[in-house]
Amino acid sequence: SSRCLLLLFNILSFHSKVGDPRPGQPYKGGKFCAFLPDNRDGQKTAMLLKKAFERGLTFQIKSCNGEERVVWGLIPHKTSLDGGKARNGYPDAQYLREVCAVL
């Protein structure tokens, strides 16, 4: 199998800010992971994803069953190593091109 980059995000529970669905309300964080191929394009994409994260674009707060929680935002991430596009996994030959277009 080919090598991959593992992106880990540990989002702490906190209180939402202005612009979130219910400002000032507590929200539940979570642990999220994503995968990229460990090659030049994957490393370039990782740097773009890092910038997006630093700008607050990676996650959003959604209300689920009366609870505010952190979920993935609009930037697509590969959260599985297999299962193809249907399961947010690989193989997906278009993924790097698509995510870079979004970024």
PDB file of N, CA and C in Angstrom:
ATOM      1  N   SER A   1       0.842  -1.203   0.000  1.00  0.00           N
ATOM      2  CA  SER A   1       0.000   0.000   0.000  1.00  0.00           C
ATOM      3  C   SER A   1       0.873   1.247   0.000  1.00  0.00           C
ATOM      4  N   SER A   2       0.370   2.324  -0.565  1.00  0.00           N
ATOM      5  CA  SER A   2       1.147   3.552  -0.634  1.00  0.00           C
ATOM      6  C   SER A   2       1.021   4.324   0.674  1.00  0.00           C
ATOM      7  N   ARG A   3       2.008   5.157   0.903  1.00  0.00           N
ATOM      8  CA  ARG A   3       2.020   5.953   2.138  1.00  0.00           C
ATOM      9  C   ARG A   3       1.016   7.093   2.046  1.00  0.00           C
ATOM     10  N   CYS A   4       0.544   7.519   3.218  1.00  0.00           N
ATOM     11  CA  CYS A   4      -0.399   8.633   3.230  1.00  0.00           C
ATOM     12  C   CYS A   4      -0.055   9.599   4.353  1.00  0.00           C
ATOM     13  N   LEU A   5      -0.563  10.793   4.224  1.00  0.00           N
ATOM     14  CA  LEU A   5      -0.476  11.805   5.273  1.00  0.00           C
ATOM     15  C   LEU A   5      -1.760  11.712   6.087  1.00  0.00           C
ATOM     16  N   LEU A   6      -1.628  11.775   7.385  1.00  0.00           N
ATOM     17  CA  LEU A   6      -2.785  11.742   8.278  1.00  0.00           C
ATOM     18  C   LEU A   6      -2.954  13.124   8.888  1.00  0.00           C
ATOM     19  N   LEU A   7      -4.115  13.707   8.704  1.00  0.00           N
ATOM     20  CA  LEU A   7      -4.437  15.004   9.294  1.00  0.00           C
ATOM     21  C   LEU A   7      -5.355  14.760  10.482  1.00  0.00           C
ATOM     22  N   LEU A   8      -4.925  15.205  11.663  1.00  0.00           N
ATOM     23  CA  LEU A   8      -5.732  15.026  12.879  1.00  0.00           C
ATOM     24  C   LEU A   8      -6.181  16.382  13.395  1.00  0.00           C
ATOM     25  N   PHE A   9      -7.458  16.477  13.722  1.00  0.00           N
ATOM     26  CA  PHE A   9      -8.034  17.696  14.285  1.00  0.00           C
ATOM     27  C   PHE A   9      -8.718  17.326  15.591  1.00  0.00           C
ATOM     28  N   ASN A  10      -8.325  17.968  16.678  1.00  0.00           N
ATOM     29  CA  ASN A  10      -8.977  17.761  17.967  1.00  0.00           C
ATOM     30  C   ASN A  10      -9.640  19.086  18.342  1.00  0.00           C
ATOM     31  N   ILE A  11     -10.932  19.178  18.105  1.00  0.00           N
ATOM     32  CA  ILE A  11     -11.675  20.418  18.342  1.00  0.00           C
ATOM     33  C   ILE A  11     -12.296  20.339  19.738  1.00  0.00           C
ATOM     34  N   LEU A  12     -11.892  21.262  20.584  1.00  0.00           N
ATOM     35  CA  LEU A  12     -12.385  21.269  21.960  1.00  0.00           C
ATOM     36  C   LEU A  12     -13.802  21.825  22.019  1.00  0.00           C
ATOM     37  N   SER A  13     -14.558  21.371  22.988  1.00  0.00           N
ATOM     38  CA  SER A  13     -15.885  21.937  23.228  1.00  0.00           C
ATOM     39  C   SER A  13     -15.702  23.358  23.751  1.00  0.00           C
ATOM     40  N   PHE A  14     -16.597  24.261  23.365  1.00  0.00           N
ATOM     41  CA  PHE A  14     -16.430  25.663  23.727  1.00  0.00           C
ATOM     42  C   PHE A  14     -17.779  26.364  23.601  1.00  0.00           C
ATOM     43  N   HIS A  15     -17.761  27.679  23.517  1.00  0.00           N
ATOM     44  CA  HIS A  15     -18.976  28.464  23.289  1.00  0.00           C
ATOM     45  C   HIS A  15     -18.891  29.106  21.918  1.00  0.00           C
ATOM     46  N   SER A  16     -20.000  29.083  21.187  1.00  0.00           N
ATOM     47  CA  SER A  16     -20.008  29.628  19.831  1.00  0.00           C
ATOM     48  C   SER A  16     -19.864  31.143  19.855  1.00  0.00           C
ATOM     49  N   LYS A  17     -19.419  31.678  18.716  1.00  0.00           N
ATOM     50  CA  LYS A  17     -19.165  33.112  18.596  1.00  0.00           C
ATOM     51  C   LYS A  17     -20.185  33.751  17.663  1.00  0.00           C
ATOM     52  N   VAL A  18     -20.111  35.046  17.533  1.00  0.00           N
ATOM     53  CA  VAL A  18     -20.992  35.766  16.615  1.00  0.00           C
ATOM     54  C   VAL A  18     -20.796  35.193  15.215  1.00  0.00           C
ATOM     55  N   GLY A  19     -21.892  34.951  14.518  1.00  0.00           N
ATOM     56  CA  GLY A  19     -21.827  34.376  13.184  1.00  0.00           C
ATOM     57  C   GLY A  19     -22.140  32.889  13.175  1.00  0.00           C
ATOM     58  N   ASP A  20     -22.066  32.241  14.345  1.00  0.00           N
ATOM     59  CA  ASP A  20     -22.440  30.833  14.447  1.00  0.00           C
ATOM     60  C   ASP A  20     -23.949  30.740  14.635  1.00  0.00           C
ATOM     61  N   PRO A  21     -24.530  29.543  14.473  1.00  0.00           N
ATOM     62  CA  PRO A  21     -26.002  29.423  14.537  1.00  0.00           C
ATOM     63  C   PRO A  21     -26.632  30.006  15.807  1.00  0.00           C
ATOM     64  N   ARG A  22     -26.044  29.760  16.965  1.00  0.00           N
ATOM     65  CA  ARG A  22     -26.597  30.292  18.222  1.00  0.00           C
ATOM     66  C   ARG A  22     -25.459  30.871  19.046  1.00  0.00           C
ATOM     67  N   PRO A  23     -25.076  32.134  18.788  1.00  0.00           N
ATOM     68  CA  PRO A  23     -23.933  32.742  19.477  1.00  0.00           C
ATOM     69  C   PRO A  23     -24.037  32.647  20.995  1.00  0.00           C
ATOM     70  N   GLY A  24     -22.918  32.308  21.634  1.00  0.00           N
ATOM     71  CA  GLY A  24     -22.856  32.221  23.087  1.00  0.00           C
ATOM     72  C   GLY A  24     -23.262  30.872  23.647  1.00  0.00           C
ATOM     73  N   GLN A  25     -23.839  30.007  22.816  1.00  0.00           N
ATOM     74  CA  GLN A  25     -24.272  28.690  23.279  1.00  0.00           C
ATOM     75  C   GLN A  25     -23.085  27.724  23.271  1.00  0.00           C
ATOM     76  N   PRO A  26     -23.060  26.797  24.222  1.00  0.00           N
ATOM     77  CA  PRO A  26     -21.979  25.808  24.203  1.00  0.00           C
ATOM     78  C   PRO A  26     -22.125  24.877  22.999  1.00  0.00           C
ATOM     79  N   TYR A  27     -20.993  24.411  22.492  1.00  0.00           N
ATOM     80  CA  TYR A  27     -21.029  23.411  21.432  1.00  0.00           C
ATOM     81  C   TYR A  27     -20.068  22.283  21.756  1.00  0.00           C
ATOM     82  N   LYS A  28     -20.362  21.139  21.203  1.00  0.00           N
ATOM     83  CA  LYS A  28     -19.571  19.934  21.442  1.00  0.00           C
ATOM     84  C   LYS A  28     -18.516  19.810  20.347  1.00  0.00           C
ATOM     85  N   GLY A  29     -17.267  19.656  20.761  1.00  0.00           N
ATOM     86  CA  GLY A  29     -16.166  19.470  19.822  1.00  0.00           C
ATOM     87  C   GLY A  29     -16.092  18.028  19.352  1.00  0.00           C
ATOM     88  N   GLY A  30     -14.935  17.613  18.920  1.00  0.00           N
ATOM     89  CA  GLY A  30     -14.770  16.240  18.474  1.00  0.00           C
ATOM     90  C   GLY A  30     -13.401  16.011  17.883  1.00  0.00           C
ATOM     91  N   LYS A  31     -13.115  14.754  17.591  1.00  0.00           N
ATOM     92  CA  LYS A  31     -11.863  14.379  16.942  1.00  0.00           C
ATOM     93  C   LYS A  31     -12.177  13.996  15.504  1.00  0.00           C
ATOM     94  N   PHE A  32     -11.427  14.551  14.593  1.00  0.00           N
ATOM     95  CA  PHE A  32     -11.643  14.345  13.166  1.00  0.00           C
ATOM     96  C   PHE A  32     -10.311  13.964  12.532  1.00  0.00           C
ATOM     97  N   CYS A  33     -10.353  13.084  11.536  1.00  0.00           N
ATOM     98  CA  CYS A  33      -9.130  12.770  10.812  1.00  0.00           C
ATOM     99  C   CYS A  33      -9.425  12.692   9.328  1.00  0.00           C
ATOM    100  N   ALA A  34      -8.391  12.981   8.542  1.00  0.00           N
ATOM    101  CA  ALA A  34      -8.498  12.943   7.089  1.00  0.00           C
ATOM    102  C   ALA A  34      -7.177  12.428   6.531  1.00  0.00           C
ATOM    103  N   PHE A  35      -7.220  11.971   5.290  1.00  0.00           N
ATOM    104  CA  PHE A  35      -6.053  11.367   4.657  1.00  0.00           C
ATOM    105  C   PHE A  35      -5.754  12.020   3.322  1.00  0.00           C
ATOM    106  N   LEU A  36      -4.460  12.138   3.044  1.00  0.00           N
ATOM    107  CA  LEU A  36      -3.974  12.615   1.749  1.00  0.00           C
ATOM    108  C   LEU A  36      -2.852  11.694   1.299  1.00  0.00           C
ATOM    109  N   PRO A  37      -2.646  11.577  -0.008  1.00  0.00           N
ATOM    110  CA  PRO A  37      -1.491  10.794  -0.464  1.00  0.00           C
ATOM    111  C   PRO A  37      -0.191  11.495  -0.060  1.00  0.00           C
ATOM    112  N   ASP A  38       0.823  10.718   0.302  1.00  0.00           N
ATOM    113  CA  ASP A  38       2.111  11.294   0.691  1.00  0.00           C
ATOM    114  C   ASP A  38       2.976  11.450  -0.555  1.00  0.00           C
ATOM    115  N   ASN A  39       2.604  12.451  -1.345  1.00  0.00           N
ATOM    116  CA  ASN A  39       3.391  12.811  -2.517  1.00  0.00           C
ATOM    117  C   ASN A  39       3.371  14.335  -2.632  1.00  0.00           C
ATOM    118  N   ARG A  40       3.978  14.850  -3.690  1.00  0.00           N
ATOM    119  CA  ARG A  40       4.107  16.305  -3.816  1.00  0.00           C
ATOM    120  C   ARG A  40       2.738  16.992  -3.837  1.00  0.00           C
ATOM    121  N   ASP A  41       1.791  16.455  -4.607  1.00  0.00           N
ATOM    122  CA  ASP A  41       0.458  17.067  -4.668  1.00  0.00           C
ATOM    123  C   ASP A  41      -0.268  16.968  -3.335  1.00  0.00           C
ATOM    124  N   GLY A  42      -0.124  15.831  -2.655  1.00  0.00           N
ATOM    125  CA  GLY A  42      -0.745  15.666  -1.346  1.00  0.00           C
ATOM    126  C   GLY A  42      -0.177  16.632  -0.323  1.00  0.00           C
ATOM    127  N   GLN A  43       1.140  16.829  -0.351  1.00  0.00           N
ATOM    128  CA  GLN A  43       1.782  17.756   0.586  1.00  0.00           C
ATOM    129  C   GLN A  43       1.375  19.196   0.302  1.00  0.00           C
ATOM    130  N   LYS A  44       1.259  19.540  -0.983  1.00  0.00           N
ATOM    131  CA  LYS A  44       0.801  20.889  -1.350  1.00  0.00           C
ATOM    132  C   LYS A  44      -0.634  21.108  -0.865  1.00  0.00           C
ATOM    133  N   THR A  45      -1.471  20.085  -1.056  1.00  0.00           N
ATOM    134  CA  THR A  45      -2.860  20.175  -0.607  1.00  0.00           C
ATOM    135  C   THR A  45      -2.926  20.301   0.911  1.00  0.00           C
ATOM    136  N   ALA A  46      -2.059  19.581   1.624  1.00  0.00           N
ATOM    137  CA  ALA A  46      -2.028  19.670   3.090  1.00  0.00           C
ATOM    138  C   ALA A  46      -1.733  21.095   3.540  1.00  0.00           C
ATOM    139  N   MET A  47      -0.836  21.781   2.843  1.00  0.00           N
ATOM    140  CA  MET A  47      -0.523  23.168   3.217  1.00  0.00           C
ATOM    141  C   MET A  47      -1.724  24.086   2.972  1.00  0.00           C
ATOM    142  N   LEU A  48      -2.441  23.855   1.877  1.00  0.00           N
ATOM    143  CA  LEU A  48      -3.646  24.649   1.605  1.00  0.00           C
ATOM    144  C   LEU A  48      -4.732  24.371   2.643  1.00  0.00           C
ATOM    145  N   LEU A  49      -4.878  23.098   3.023  1.00  0.00           N
ATOM    146  CA  LEU A  49      -5.864  22.748   4.055  1.00  0.00           C
ATOM    147  C   LEU A  49      -5.490  23.370   5.402  1.00  0.00           C
ATOM    148  N   LYS A  50      -4.187  23.446   5.698  1.00  0.00           N
ATOM    149  CA  LYS A  50      -3.732  24.080   6.942  1.00  0.00           C
ATOM    150  C   LYS A  50      -4.126  25.564   6.951  1.00  0.00           C
ATOM    151  N   LYS A  51      -3.924  26.243   5.823  1.00  0.00           N
ATOM    152  CA  LYS A  51      -4.319  27.658   5.740  1.00  0.00           C
ATOM    153  C   LYS A  51      -5.821  27.812   5.920  1.00  0.00           C
ATOM    154  N   ALA A  52      -6.592  26.920   5.288  1.00  0.00           N
ATOM    155  CA  ALA A  52      -8.047  26.982   5.429  1.00  0.00           C
ATOM    156  C   ALA A  52      -8.455  26.787   6.884  1.00  0.00           C
ATOM    157  N   PHE A  53      -7.796  25.833   7.579  1.00  0.00           N
ATOM    158  CA  PHE A  53      -8.096  25.598   8.993  1.00  0.00           C
ATOM    159  C   PHE A  53      -7.777  26.841   9.818  1.00  0.00           C
ATOM    160  N   GLU A  54      -6.616  27.431   9.590  1.00  0.00           N
ATOM    161  CA  GLU A  54      -6.210  28.627  10.345  1.00  0.00           C
ATOM    162  C   GLU A  54      -7.180  29.780  10.134  1.00  0.00           C
ATOM    163  N   ARG A  55      -7.867  29.801   9.008  1.00  0.00           N
ATOM    164  CA  ARG A  55      -8.842  30.860   8.712  1.00  0.00           C
ATOM    165  C   ARG A  55     -10.258  30.489   9.134  1.00  0.00           C
ATOM    166  N   GLY A  56     -10.403  29.348   9.794  1.00  0.00           N
ATOM    167  CA  GLY A  56     -11.712  28.952  10.312  1.00  0.00           C
ATOM    168  C   GLY A  56     -12.669  28.413   9.264  1.00  0.00           C
ATOM    169  N   LEU A  57     -12.141  27.857   8.165  1.00  0.00           N
ATOM    170  CA  LEU A  57     -12.993  27.409   7.067  1.00  0.00           C
ATOM    171  C   LEU A  57     -13.229  25.903   7.036  1.00  0.00           C
ATOM    172  N   THR A  58     -12.560  25.147   7.894  1.00  0.00           N
ATOM    173  CA  THR A  58     -12.605  23.686   7.815  1.00  0.00           C
ATOM    174  C   THR A  58     -13.849  23.099   8.460  1.00  0.00           C
ATOM    175  N   PHE A  59     -14.299  23.691   9.551  1.00  0.00           N
ATOM    176  CA  PHE A  59     -15.421  23.152  10.311  1.00  0.00           C
ATOM    177  C   PHE A  59     -16.513  24.194  10.459  1.00  0.00           C
ATOM    178  N   GLN A  60     -17.698  23.714  10.787  1.00  0.00           N
ATOM    179  CA  GLN A  60     -18.813  24.606  11.095  1.00  0.00           C
ATOM    180  C   GLN A  60     -19.569  24.019  12.283  1.00  0.00           C
ATOM    181  N   ILE A  61     -20.419  24.824  12.862  1.00  0.00           N
ATOM    182  CA  ILE A  61     -21.240  24.364  13.985  1.00  0.00           C
ATOM    183  C   ILE A  61     -22.647  24.133  13.467  1.00  0.00           C
ATOM    184  N   LYS A  62     -23.173  22.950  13.724  1.00  0.00           N
ATOM    185  CA  LYS A  62     -24.533  22.591  13.287  1.00  0.00           C
ATOM    186  C   LYS A  62     -25.334  22.178  14.510  1.00  0.00           C
ATOM    187  N   SER A  63     -26.631  22.380  14.425  1.00  0.00           N
ATOM    188  CA  SER A  63     -27.528  21.930  15.470  1.00  0.00           C
ATOM    189  C   SER A  63     -28.014  20.531  15.099  1.00  0.00           C
ATOM    190  N   CYS A  64     -27.719  19.558  15.953  1.00  0.00           N
ATOM    191  CA  CYS A  64     -28.113  18.162  15.719  1.00  0.00           C
ATOM    192  C   CYS A  64     -28.881  17.664  16.941  1.00  0.00           C
ATOM    193  N   ASN A  65     -30.158  17.368  16.771  1.00  0.00           N
ATOM    194  CA  ASN A  65     -30.987  16.866  17.868  1.00  0.00           C
ATOM    195  C   ASN A  65     -30.927  17.775  19.093  1.00  0.00           C
ATOM    196  N   GLY A  66     -31.005  19.076  18.865  1.00  0.00           N
ATOM    197  CA  GLY A  66     -31.021  20.038  19.961  1.00  0.00           C
ATOM    198  C   GLY A  66     -29.665  20.318  20.571  1.00  0.00           C
ATOM    199  N   GLU A  67     -28.618  19.760  20.006  1.00  0.00           N
ATOM    200  CA  GLU A  67     -27.261  19.972  20.532  1.00  0.00           C
ATOM    201  C   GLU A  67     -26.413  20.618  19.444  1.00  0.00           C
ATOM    202  N   GLU A  68     -25.688  21.662  19.817  1.00  0.00           N
ATOM    203  CA  GLU A  68     -24.770  22.300  18.875  1.00  0.00           C
ATOM    204  C   GLU A  68     -23.482  21.477  18.856  1.00  0.00           C
ATOM    205  N   ARG A  69     -23.008  21.149  17.630  1.00  0.00           N
ATOM    206  CA  ARG A  69     -21.771  20.371  17.557  1.00  0.00           C
ATOM    207  C   ARG A  69     -20.958  20.768  16.334  1.00  0.00           C
ATOM    208  N   VAL A  70     -19.652  20.526  16.435  1.00  0.00           N
ATOM    209  CA  VAL A  70     -18.738  20.801  15.338  1.00  0.00           C
ATOM    210  C   VAL A  70     -18.857  19.689  14.302  1.00  0.00           C
ATOM    211  N   VAL A  71     -18.956  20.080  13.028  1.00  0.00           N
ATOM    212  CA  VAL A  71     -18.996  19.123  11.916  1.00  0.00           C
ATOM    213  C   VAL A  71     -18.073  19.642  10.814  1.00  0.00           C
ATOM    214  N   TRP A  72     -17.741  18.758   9.864  1.00  0.00           N
ATOM    215  CA  TRP A  72     -16.960  19.197   8.708  1.00  0.00           C
ATOM    216  C   TRP A  72     -17.689  20.321   7.994  1.00  0.00           C
ATOM    217  N   GLY A  73     -16.950  21.263   7.447  1.00  0.00           N
ATOM    218  CA  GLY A  73     -17.523  22.343   6.663  1.00  0.00           C
ATOM    219  C   GLY A  73     -17.654  21.944   5.200  1.00  0.00           C
ATOM    220  N   LEU A  74     -17.557  22.918   4.303  1.00  0.00           N
ATOM    221  CA  LEU A  74     -17.802  22.679   2.887  1.00  0.00           C
ATOM    222  C   LEU A  74     -16.587  22.152   2.131  1.00  0.00           C
ATOM    223  N   ILE A  75     -15.398  22.219   2.725  1.00  0.00           N
ATOM    224  CA  ILE A  75     -14.196  21.717   2.061  1.00  0.00           C
ATOM    225  C   ILE A  75     -14.189  20.194   2.170  1.00  0.00           C
ATOM    226  N   PRO A  76     -14.155  19.484   1.038  1.00  0.00           N
ATOM    227  CA  PRO A  76     -14.182  18.018   1.119  1.00  0.00           C
ATOM    228  C   PRO A  76     -12.879  17.445   1.681  1.00  0.00           C
ATOM    229  N   HIS A  77     -13.023  16.495   2.586  1.00  0.00           N
ATOM    230  CA  HIS A  77     -11.877  15.784   3.168  1.00  0.00           C
ATOM    231  C   HIS A  77     -12.088  14.289   2.971  1.00  0.00           C
ATOM    232  N   LYS A  78     -10.995  13.579   2.756  1.00  0.00           N
ATOM    233  CA  LYS A  78     -11.055  12.114   2.665  1.00  0.00           C
ATOM    234  C   LYS A  78     -10.919  11.560   4.077  1.00  0.00           C
ATOM    235  N   THR A  79     -12.000  10.984   4.582  1.00  0.00           N
ATOM    236  CA  THR A  79     -12.024  10.493   5.962  1.00  0.00           C
ATOM    237  C   THR A  79     -11.852   8.986   6.038  1.00  0.00           C
ATOM    238  N   SER A  80     -11.620   8.348   4.905  1.00  0.00           N
ATOM    239  CA  SER A  80     -11.422   6.906   4.853  1.00  0.00           C
ATOM    240  C   SER A  80     -10.335   6.595   3.830  1.00  0.00           C
ATOM    241  N   LEU A  81      -9.596   5.527   4.070  1.00  0.00           N
ATOM    242  CA  LEU A  81      -8.569   5.122   3.109  1.00  0.00           C
ATOM    243  C   LEU A  81      -9.145   4.288   1.974  1.00  0.00           C
ATOM    244  N   ASP A  82     -10.372   3.788   2.148  1.00  0.00           N
ATOM    245  CA  ASP A  82     -10.961   2.963   1.097  1.00  0.00           C
ATOM    246  C   ASP A  82     -12.438   3.307   0.949  1.00  0.00           C
ATOM    247  N   GLY A  83     -13.111   2.594   0.075  1.00  0.00           N
ATOM    248  CA  GLY A  83     -14.537   2.835  -0.145  1.00  0.00           C
ATOM    249  C   GLY A  83     -14.832   3.771  -1.297  1.00  0.00           C
ATOM    250  N   GLY A  84     -13.791   4.376  -1.859  1.00  0.00           N
ATOM    251  CA  GLY A  84     -13.996   5.262  -2.994  1.00  0.00           C
ATOM    252  C   GLY A  84     -14.729   6.542  -2.636  1.00  0.00           C
ATOM    253  N   LYS A  85     -15.107   7.273  -3.656  1.00  0.00           N
ATOM    254  CA  LYS A  85     -15.746   8.583  -3.478  1.00  0.00           C
ATOM    255  C   LYS A  85     -17.029   8.499  -2.651  1.00  0.00           C
ATOM    256  N   ALA A  86     -17.780   7.416  -2.829  1.00  0.00           N
ATOM    257  CA  ALA A  86     -19.063   7.273  -2.128  1.00  0.00           C
ATOM    258  C   ALA A  86     -18.898   7.248  -0.607  1.00  0.00           C
ATOM    259  N   ARG A  87     -17.733   6.799  -0.110  1.00  0.00           N
ATOM    260  CA  ARG A  87     -17.500   6.731   1.345  1.00  0.00           C
ATOM    261  C   ARG A  87     -16.434   7.719   1.802  1.00  0.00           C
ATOM    262  N   ASN A  88     -16.252   8.811   1.050  1.00  0.00           N
ATOM    263  CA  ASN A  88     -15.209   9.800   1.365  1.00  0.00           C
ATOM    264  C   ASN A  88     -13.841   9.154   1.472  1.00  0.00           C
ATOM    265  N   GLY A  89     -13.590   8.168   0.603  1.00  0.00           N
ATOM    266  CA  GLY A  89     -12.320   7.466   0.645  1.00  0.00           C
ATOM    267  C   GLY A  89     -11.651   7.402  -0.710  1.00  0.00           C
ATOM    268  N   TYR A  90     -10.619   6.621  -0.734  1.00  0.00           N
ATOM    269  CA  TYR A  90      -9.873   6.383  -1.971  1.00  0.00           C
ATOM    270  C   TYR A  90     -10.258   5.011  -2.499  1.00  0.00           C
ATOM    271  N   PRO A  91     -10.093   4.690  -3.782  1.00  0.00           N
ATOM    272  CA  PRO A  91      -9.518   5.576  -4.800  1.00  0.00           C
ATOM    273  C   PRO A  91     -10.510   6.642  -5.279  1.00  0.00           C
ATOM    274  N   ASP A  92      -9.979   7.799  -5.610  1.00  0.00           N
ATOM    275  CA  ASP A  92     -10.744   8.903  -6.180  1.00  0.00           C
ATOM    276  C   ASP A  92      -9.752   9.777  -6.941  1.00  0.00           C
ATOM    277  N   ALA A  93      -9.592   9.492  -8.206  1.00  0.00           N
ATOM    278  CA  ALA A  93      -8.559  10.137  -9.024  1.00  0.00           C
ATOM    279  C   ALA A  93      -8.749  11.649  -9.125  1.00  0.00           C
ATOM    280  N   GLN A  94      -9.961  12.145  -8.919  1.00  0.00           N
ATOM    281  CA  GLN A  94     -10.240  13.579  -9.090  1.00  0.00           C
ATOM    282  C   GLN A  94     -10.132  14.380  -7.785  1.00  0.00           C
ATOM    283  N   TYR A  95      -9.939  13.700  -6.652  1.00  0.00           N
ATOM    284  CA  TYR A  95     -10.049  14.388  -5.360  1.00  0.00           C
ATOM    285  C   TYR A  95      -9.104  15.579  -5.225  1.00  0.00           C
ATOM    286  N   LEU A  96      -7.815  15.389  -5.478  1.00  0.00           N
ATOM    287  CA  LEU A  96      -6.874  16.489  -5.259  1.00  0.00           C
ATOM    288  C   LEU A  96      -7.218  17.690  -6.138  1.00  0.00           C
ATOM    289  N   ARG A  97      -7.622  17.440  -7.365  1.00  0.00           N
ATOM    290  CA  ARG A  97      -8.016  18.533  -8.256  1.00  0.00           C
ATOM    291  C   ARG A  97      -9.256  19.249  -7.715  1.00  0.00           C
ATOM    292  N   GLU A  98     -10.240  18.462  -7.255  1.00  0.00           N
ATOM    293  CA  GLU A  98     -11.479  19.039  -6.739  1.00  0.00           C
ATOM    294  C   GLU A  98     -11.253  19.851  -5.462  1.00  0.00           C
ATOM    295  N   VAL A  99     -10.486  19.304  -4.519  1.00  0.00           N
ATOM    296  CA  VAL A  99     -10.281  20.031  -3.262  1.00  0.00           C
ATOM    297  C   VAL A  99      -9.461  21.286  -3.498  1.00  0.00           C
ATOM    298  N   CYS A 100      -8.491  21.233  -4.391  1.00  0.00           N
ATOM    299  CA  CYS A 100      -7.702  22.435  -4.678  1.00  0.00           C
ATOM    300  C   CYS A 100      -8.559  23.510  -5.345  1.00  0.00           C
ATOM    301  N   ALA A 101      -9.526  23.104  -6.164  1.00  0.00           N
ATOM    302  CA  ALA A 101     -10.437  24.080  -6.782  1.00  0.00           C
ATOM    303  C   ALA A 101     -11.297  24.755  -5.699  1.00  0.00           C
ATOM    304  N   VAL A 102     -11.745  23.985  -4.708  1.00  0.00           N
ATOM    305  CA  VAL A 102     -12.530  24.557  -3.605  1.00  0.00           C
ATOM    306  C   VAL A 102     -11.659  25.512  -2.782  1.00  0.00           C
ATOM    307  N   LEU A 103     -10.423  25.090  -2.505  1.00  0.00           N
ATOM    308  CA  LEU A 103      -9.525  25.914  -1.686  1.00  0.00           C
ATOM    309  C   LEU A 103      -9.125  27.182  -2.428  1.00  0.00           C
TER     310      LEU A 103
END
